[in-house]
Amino acid sequence: MFDFGRLQIATLSTITLVTVFLILPINQVSLAFLAMLLAAVAIQGIYIARFTSLWAKQSAKTKTDNAERAAISLFICNVKQGNRKYPDLIKQIKTRDPDIFVLMETDQAWVDALASPFADYEQKISCPQENSYGMFLASRLEMPKGDIQFLLNKEIPSFHCTFKLQNGQLFDLISIHPDPPVPDRDTLGRDAEILVAGKLAAERERPMIITGDLNDVAWSATTRRFLRISQLLDPRQGRGMYNTFDARFPFLRWPLDHVFHSDEFEVVSISRQPHVGSDHFPMFYEFALVFEDNNSLPDDPSTDDLEETETLIDIEKDRTRKPVGEDWES
């Protein structure tokens, strides 16, 4: 859980460092304190620097002529099941007018509220649940395949879809929402499901996007291993953190809602959307499916990556348990 607050730790350490430097007299004790604070800032910076403009971009910015050839827009949001501000979200989706939108924590009430406003989205896949793990997807693109799977836990669904562009090109999309970390429980369920998705990406036959509220920060060991296993790219690297949670508390925010893509895609735009009543901000992405060679691929997975992935998945497969937080709404 300490992975989450690296930006906050770096900020507080920097403020304390400056305060100590300005207030305390310079002696051995204050110098030791300053050195520790500087080390804290440096350690956190190692993790978060790649999500600033100081770092090289992993996903290339596409050229205008490329974007016009095969643009795809994607809107994602964890709506928070108990949030009933349906009009706020509906208005935001209609403003962005995405080709595809994916929503998490949708119960039957959310599905009913979305039916009429998005009747023009002919392709839909829905798995409403009352345990905060429901999902809903709607698309204007043709969807030859739209499956619901339960990768490791029979109460946590995932979507596995194939879409067809007007030029006939196919690409796959997987949406997951693994359970969140809590102090009194391990994160094997979350980590294993993320890595299962990574293995599916590694075995892909077509361009692929993996998206969802992963309940994990972009700089964590699990997410970095996922990128090496999957060979997908994080378009935020070199651009910004795009913190999506917690929308209610400005100082307690982390990048939990993700979109990763294969190297056939390039980035057109990324933007965080206004608050819609949830504890998550929505995100809007535009990609171009151009099959160019301008992206920077992640490192190859190590032997330890592969072995640890199989170990985590095997452990989680053998466990029967309830998802974390399924009673939070009640």
Coordinates of C-alpha atoms in Angstrom, one line a residue:
M1 CA 0.0 0.0 0.0
F2 CA 3.0 2.3 0.5
D3 CA 3.4 2.2 -3.3
F4 CA 0.4 4.4 -3.6
G5 CA 1.6 7.5 -1.8
R6 CA 4.9 8.1 -3.4
L7 CA 3.9 11.6 -4.8
Q8 CA 2.6 12.6 -1.4
I9 CA 5.7 11.3 0.4
A10 CA 7.9 13.2 -2.0
T11 CA 5.9 16.4 -1.6
L12 CA 5.9 16.3 2.2
S13 CA 9.6 15.4 2.3
T14 CA 10.4 18.3 0.1
I15 CA 8.4 20.8 2.2
T16 CA 10.0 19.4 5.4
L17 CA 13.5 19.6 3.8
V18 CA 13.1 23.2 2.9
T19 CA 11.6 24.1 6.3
V20 CA 14.4 22.4 8.2
F21 CA 17.0 24.1 6.0
L22 CA 15.5 27.5 6.7
I23 CA 14.7 27.1 10.4
L24 CA 17.2 24.8 12.1
P25 CA 20.9 25.8 12.7
I26 CA 23.4 23.9 10.6
N27 CA 25.0 21.2 12.7
Q28 CA 25.5 17.4 12.6
V29 CA 22.0 16.6 13.6
S30 CA 20.3 18.9 11.1
L31 CA 22.6 17.8 8.3
A32 CA 21.8 14.1 9.0
F33 CA 18.1 15.0 9.0
L34 CA 18.5 16.9 5.7
A35 CA 20.3 14.0 4.2
M36 CA 17.5 11.6 5.1
L37 CA 14.9 13.9 3.7
L38 CA 16.9 14.3 0.5
A39 CA 17.2 10.5 0.2
A40 CA 13.4 10.1 0.7
V41 CA 12.7 12.6 -2.1
A42 CA 15.2 10.9 -4.4
I43 CA 13.8 7.4 -3.7
Q44 CA 10.2 8.5 -4.5
G45 CA 11.5 10.5 -7.5
I46 CA 13.0 7.3 -9.0
Y47 CA 9.5 5.8 -9.2
I48 CA 7.4 8.8 -10.3
A49 CA 9.8 10.6 -12.6
R50 CA 8.8 8.5 -15.6
F51 CA 5.3 10.0 -15.3
T52 CA 6.5 13.5 -15.8
S53 CA 7.8 15.5 -18.8
L54 CA 11.3 14.8 -17.6
W55 CA 11.0 11.2 -18.9
A56 CA 11.0 9.9 -22.5
K57 CA 7.6 9.1 -23.9
Q58 CA 7.0 5.4 -24.2
S59 CA 4.0 5.8 -26.6
A60 CA 4.7 8.0 -29.7
K61 CA 2.5 10.9 -30.5
T62 CA 0.9 10.1 -33.9
K63 CA 1.1 12.3 -36.9
T64 CA -2.1 14.0 -38.0
D65 CA -2.3 12.1 -41.3
N66 CA -1.9 8.8 -39.3
A67 CA -4.7 9.8 -36.8
E68 CA -7.1 10.4 -39.6
R69 CA -6.5 7.0 -41.0
A70 CA -7.6 4.9 -38.1
A71 CA -8.6 6.9 -35.0
I72 CA -10.1 5.2 -32.0
S73 CA -11.6 7.0 -29.0
L74 CA -12.1 5.4 -25.6
F75 CA -13.8 6.7 -22.4
I76 CA -13.3 4.8 -19.1
C77 CA -14.7 5.4 -15.7
N78 CA -15.3 3.7 -12.4
V79 CA -18.7 5.2 -11.7
K80 CA -18.9 4.1 -8.0
Q81 CA -21.8 1.8 -7.6
G82 CA -23.6 3.9 -5.0
N83 CA -23.2 7.1 -7.0
R84 CA -26.6 8.0 -8.5
K85 CA -25.6 11.2 -10.5
Y86 CA -26.4 9.5 -13.8
P87 CA -26.9 12.7 -15.7
D88 CA -23.4 13.9 -14.9
L89 CA -21.8 10.9 -16.4
I90 CA -24.2 10.7 -19.3
K91 CA -23.5 14.3 -20.2
Q92 CA -19.7 13.8 -20.0
I93 CA -19.8 10.7 -22.3
K94 CA -22.0 12.6 -24.8
T95 CA -19.7 15.5 -24.7
R96 CA -16.7 13.4 -25.6
D97 CA -18.7 11.1 -27.9
P98 CA -16.3 8.1 -27.8
D99 CA -16.3 5.2 -30.1
I100 CA -16.2 2.9 -27.0
F101 CA -16.9 3.5 -23.4
V102 CA -16.2 1.1 -20.5
L103 CA -17.7 1.6 -17.0
M104 CA -16.9 -0.2 -13.8
E105 CA -19.0 -0.8 -10.6
T106 CA -22.2 -0.8 -12.6
D107 CA -25.2 -2.4 -10.9
Q108 CA -28.6 -2.9 -12.6
A109 CA -29.7 0.6 -11.7
W110 CA -26.7 2.0 -13.7
V111 CA -27.5 -0.3 -16.6
D112 CA -31.1 0.8 -16.7
A113 CA -30.1 4.5 -16.5
L114 CA -27.7 4.1 -19.5
A115 CA -30.1 2.2 -21.8
S116 CA -32.1 5.1 -23.3
P117 CA -29.4 7.8 -23.5
F118 CA -27.0 5.5 -25.4
A119 CA -29.5 3.6 -27.6
D120 CA -27.4 4.7 -30.6
Y121 CA -24.5 2.5 -29.3
E122 CA -25.7 -0.7 -30.9
Q123 CA -22.9 -2.9 -29.6
K124 CA -23.1 -3.5 -25.8
I125 CA -21.9 -6.0 -23.3
S126 CA -23.1 -5.8 -19.7
C127 CA -22.5 -7.7 -16.5
P128 CA -24.4 -5.8 -13.7
Q129 CA -23.5 -6.9 -10.2
E130 CA -24.4 -5.7 -6.7
N131 CA -20.9 -6.3 -5.3
S132 CA -19.1 -3.3 -6.8
Y133 CA -17.6 -5.4 -9.6
G134 CA -20.2 -5.0 -12.3
M135 CA -19.1 -3.7 -15.8
F136 CA -20.7 -2.2 -18.8
L137 CA -19.3 -1.5 -22.3
A138 CA -20.9 0.2 -25.3
S139 CA -19.4 0.7 -28.7
R140 CA -20.3 2.3 -32.0
L141 CA -17.7 0.1 -33.6
E142 CA -18.7 -3.3 -34.9
M143 CA -18.0 -5.9 -32.2
P144 CA -17.6 -9.4 -33.7
K145 CA -16.7 -10.8 -30.2
G146 CA -17.8 -9.7 -26.7
D147 CA -17.3 -12.3 -24.0
I148 CA -17.6 -12.1 -20.2
Q149 CA -15.0 -14.2 -18.4
F150 CA -14.1 -14.7 -14.7
L151 CA -10.4 -15.1 -14.8
L152 CA -9.6 -16.1 -11.2
N153 CA -12.6 -15.3 -9.0
K154 CA -16.1 -16.3 -10.0
E155 CA -17.5 -13.0 -8.7
I156 CA -15.1 -10.7 -10.6
P157 CA -15.9 -10.4 -14.3
S158 CA -13.7 -9.2 -17.1
F159 CA -14.6 -8.3 -20.7
H160 CA -12.8 -9.8 -23.7
C161 CA -13.9 -8.1 -26.9
T162 CA -12.8 -7.8 -30.6
F163 CA -13.7 -4.6 -32.6
K164 CA -13.7 -3.9 -36.3
L165 CA -12.8 -0.6 -37.7
Q166 CA -14.4 0.8 -40.9
N167 CA -11.2 -0.1 -42.8
G168 CA -11.7 -3.7 -41.7
Q169 CA -8.8 -3.8 -39.2
L170 CA -9.5 -5.8 -36.1
F171 CA -8.2 -5.2 -32.6
D172 CA -8.9 -6.7 -29.2
L173 CA -9.8 -5.1 -25.9
I174 CA -9.7 -6.6 -22.4
S175 CA -11.3 -4.8 -19.4
I176 CA -10.5 -5.9 -15.9
H177 CA -11.3 -4.6 -12.4
P178 CA -9.3 -6.6 -9.8
D179 CA -10.0 -6.2 -6.1
P180 CA -8.3 -3.3 -4.2
P181 CA -5.5 -3.6 -1.5
V182 CA -6.6 -3.4 2.1
P183 CA -4.4 -3.5 5.2
D184 CA -5.6 -6.9 6.6
R185 CA -5.3 -8.9 3.3
D186 CA -2.7 -9.7 0.7
T187 CA -2.8 -8.4 -2.8
L188 CA -2.4 -11.8 -4.6
G189 CA -5.9 -11.6 -6.1
R190 CA -5.2 -8.2 -7.7
D191 CA -1.7 -9.0 -8.8
A192 CA -2.5 -12.3 -10.2
E193 CA -5.5 -11.0 -12.3
I194 CA -3.3 -8.2 -13.7
L195 CA -0.7 -10.7 -14.7
V196 CA -3.2 -13.1 -16.2
A197 CA -4.3 -10.2 -18.5
G198 CA -0.6 -9.6 -19.2
K199 CA -0.1 -13.2 -20.3
L200 CA -3.1 -12.9 -22.6
A201 CA -1.6 -9.8 -24.2
A202 CA 1.7 -11.6 -24.7
E203 CA -0.1 -14.3 -26.6
R204 CA -2.2 -11.9 -28.7
E205 CA -2.8 -12.3 -32.4
R206 CA -4.1 -8.8 -33.0
P207 CA -3.4 -5.2 -31.8
M208 CA -4.7 -5.0 -28.2
I209 CA -5.8 -2.6 -25.5
I210 CA -6.1 -3.5 -21.8
T211 CA -8.0 -1.1 -19.7
G212 CA -9.8 -0.8 -16.3
D213 CA -9.5 0.3 -12.7
L214 CA -6.6 -1.9 -11.8
N215 CA -6.5 -0.8 -8.1
D216 CA -2.8 -0.4 -8.6
V217 CA -0.6 2.6 -9.3
A218 CA 1.3 3.0 -12.6
W219 CA 4.7 2.8 -11.0
S220 CA 4.2 -0.3 -8.8
A221 CA 6.3 -3.5 -9.1
T222 CA 3.2 -5.4 -10.3
T223 CA 2.3 -2.9 -13.1
R224 CA 6.0 -2.7 -14.2
R225 CA 6.1 -6.5 -14.4
F226 CA 2.8 -6.5 -16.2
L227 CA 4.3 -4.2 -18.9
R228 CA 7.3 -6.5 -19.3
I229 CA 5.1 -9.6 -19.5
S230 CA 2.6 -8.2 -21.9
Q231 CA 4.9 -5.9 -23.9
L232 CA 2.1 -3.3 -23.9
L233 CA 2.9 0.4 -23.5
D234 CA 1.8 3.0 -20.9
P235 CA 0.9 6.2 -22.8
R236 CA 1.2 8.3 -19.6
Q237 CA 5.0 7.7 -19.4
G238 CA 6.6 11.0 -20.2
R239 CA 3.3 12.8 -20.2
G240 CA 1.8 12.9 -16.7
M241 CA 0.3 10.8 -13.9
Y242 CA -3.3 11.6 -14.7
N243 CA -4.4 10.7 -11.2
T244 CA -7.9 9.4 -11.2
F245 CA -8.5 8.4 -7.5
D246 CA -9.6 9.8 -5.1
A247 CA -11.6 12.5 -6.9
R248 CA -13.0 13.8 -3.6
F249 CA -9.6 14.6 -1.9
P250 CA -7.1 16.6 -4.0
F251 CA -4.0 15.6 -1.9
L252 CA -4.9 11.8 -1.9
R253 CA -4.8 11.0 -5.5
W254 CA -3.2 8.2 -7.5
P255 CA -3.3 6.9 -11.1
L256 CA -5.5 3.8 -10.6
D257 CA -7.4 3.8 -13.9
H258 CA -5.3 2.6 -16.8
V259 CA -5.2 2.1 -20.5
F260 CA -2.3 0.1 -22.0
H261 CA -1.8 -0.6 -25.7
S262 CA 0.2 -2.7 -28.1
D263 CA 2.8 -1.1 -30.3
E264 CA 0.6 -1.0 -33.3
F265 CA -1.2 2.0 -31.7
E266 CA 0.1 5.6 -31.3
V267 CA -1.4 8.3 -29.1
V268 CA -3.5 11.1 -30.4
S269 CA -4.6 12.6 -27.0
I270 CA -5.1 11.8 -23.3
S271 CA -7.2 13.8 -20.9
R272 CA -8.7 13.5 -17.5
Q273 CA -12.4 14.4 -17.4
P274 CA -14.4 16.4 -14.9
H275 CA -15.8 14.9 -11.7
V276 CA -19.1 13.0 -12.3
G277 CA -20.0 12.1 -8.7
S278 CA -17.8 9.1 -8.4
D279 CA -14.6 8.7 -6.3
H280 CA -12.8 8.2 -9.6
F281 CA -12.3 10.8 -12.4
P282 CA -13.2 9.5 -15.9
M283 CA -10.4 9.3 -18.5
F284 CA -10.6 9.9 -22.3
Y285 CA -8.0 8.5 -24.7
E286 CA -7.6 8.8 -28.5
F287 CA -5.4 6.4 -30.4
A288 CA -4.4 5.8 -34.0
L289 CA -4.0 2.2 -35.2
V290 CA -1.2 2.8 -37.6
F291 CA 1.3 -0.1 -37.4
E292 CA 4.3 2.3 -37.3
D293 CA 7.6 1.7 -35.5
N294 CA 7.8 4.8 -33.4
N295 CA 7.0 3.5 -29.9
S296 CA 9.5 2.4 -27.2
L297 CA 8.8 -1.1 -26.1
P298 CA 9.2 -2.2 -22.4
D299 CA 12.1 -4.3 -21.4
D300 CA 11.8 -8.1 -22.0
P301 CA 10.5 -10.1 -19.0
S302 CA 13.1 -11.7 -16.9
T303 CA 13.1 -15.3 -15.8
D304 CA 12.1 -14.1 -12.3
D305 CA 9.1 -12.2 -13.9
L306 CA 7.9 -15.3 -15.7
E307 CA 8.3 -17.6 -12.6
E308 CA 6.7 -15.1 -10.2
T309 CA 3.8 -14.6 -12.6
E310 CA 3.1 -18.4 -12.7
T311 CA 3.5 -18.7 -9.0
L312 CA 1.0 -15.9 -8.2
I313 CA -1.5 -17.2 -10.6
D314 CA -1.3 -20.8 -9.4
I315 CA -1.7 -19.6 -5.8
E316 CA -4.8 -17.6 -6.6
K317 CA -6.4 -20.3 -8.7
D318 CA -6.4 -22.6 -5.7
R319 CA -8.1 -20.1 -3.4
T320 CA -11.8 -19.6 -2.9
R321 CA -12.6 -16.2 -1.4
K322 CA -15.0 -13.3 -1.6
P323 CA -13.8 -10.2 -3.5
V324 CA -12.4 -7.4 -1.4
G325 CA -14.9 -4.6 -0.6
E326 CA -18.0 -6.2 -1.9
D327 CA -19.9 -5.0 1.1
W328 CA -18.5 -1.4 1.1
E329 CA -21.6 0.1 -0.6
S330 CA -23.9 -1.4 2.0

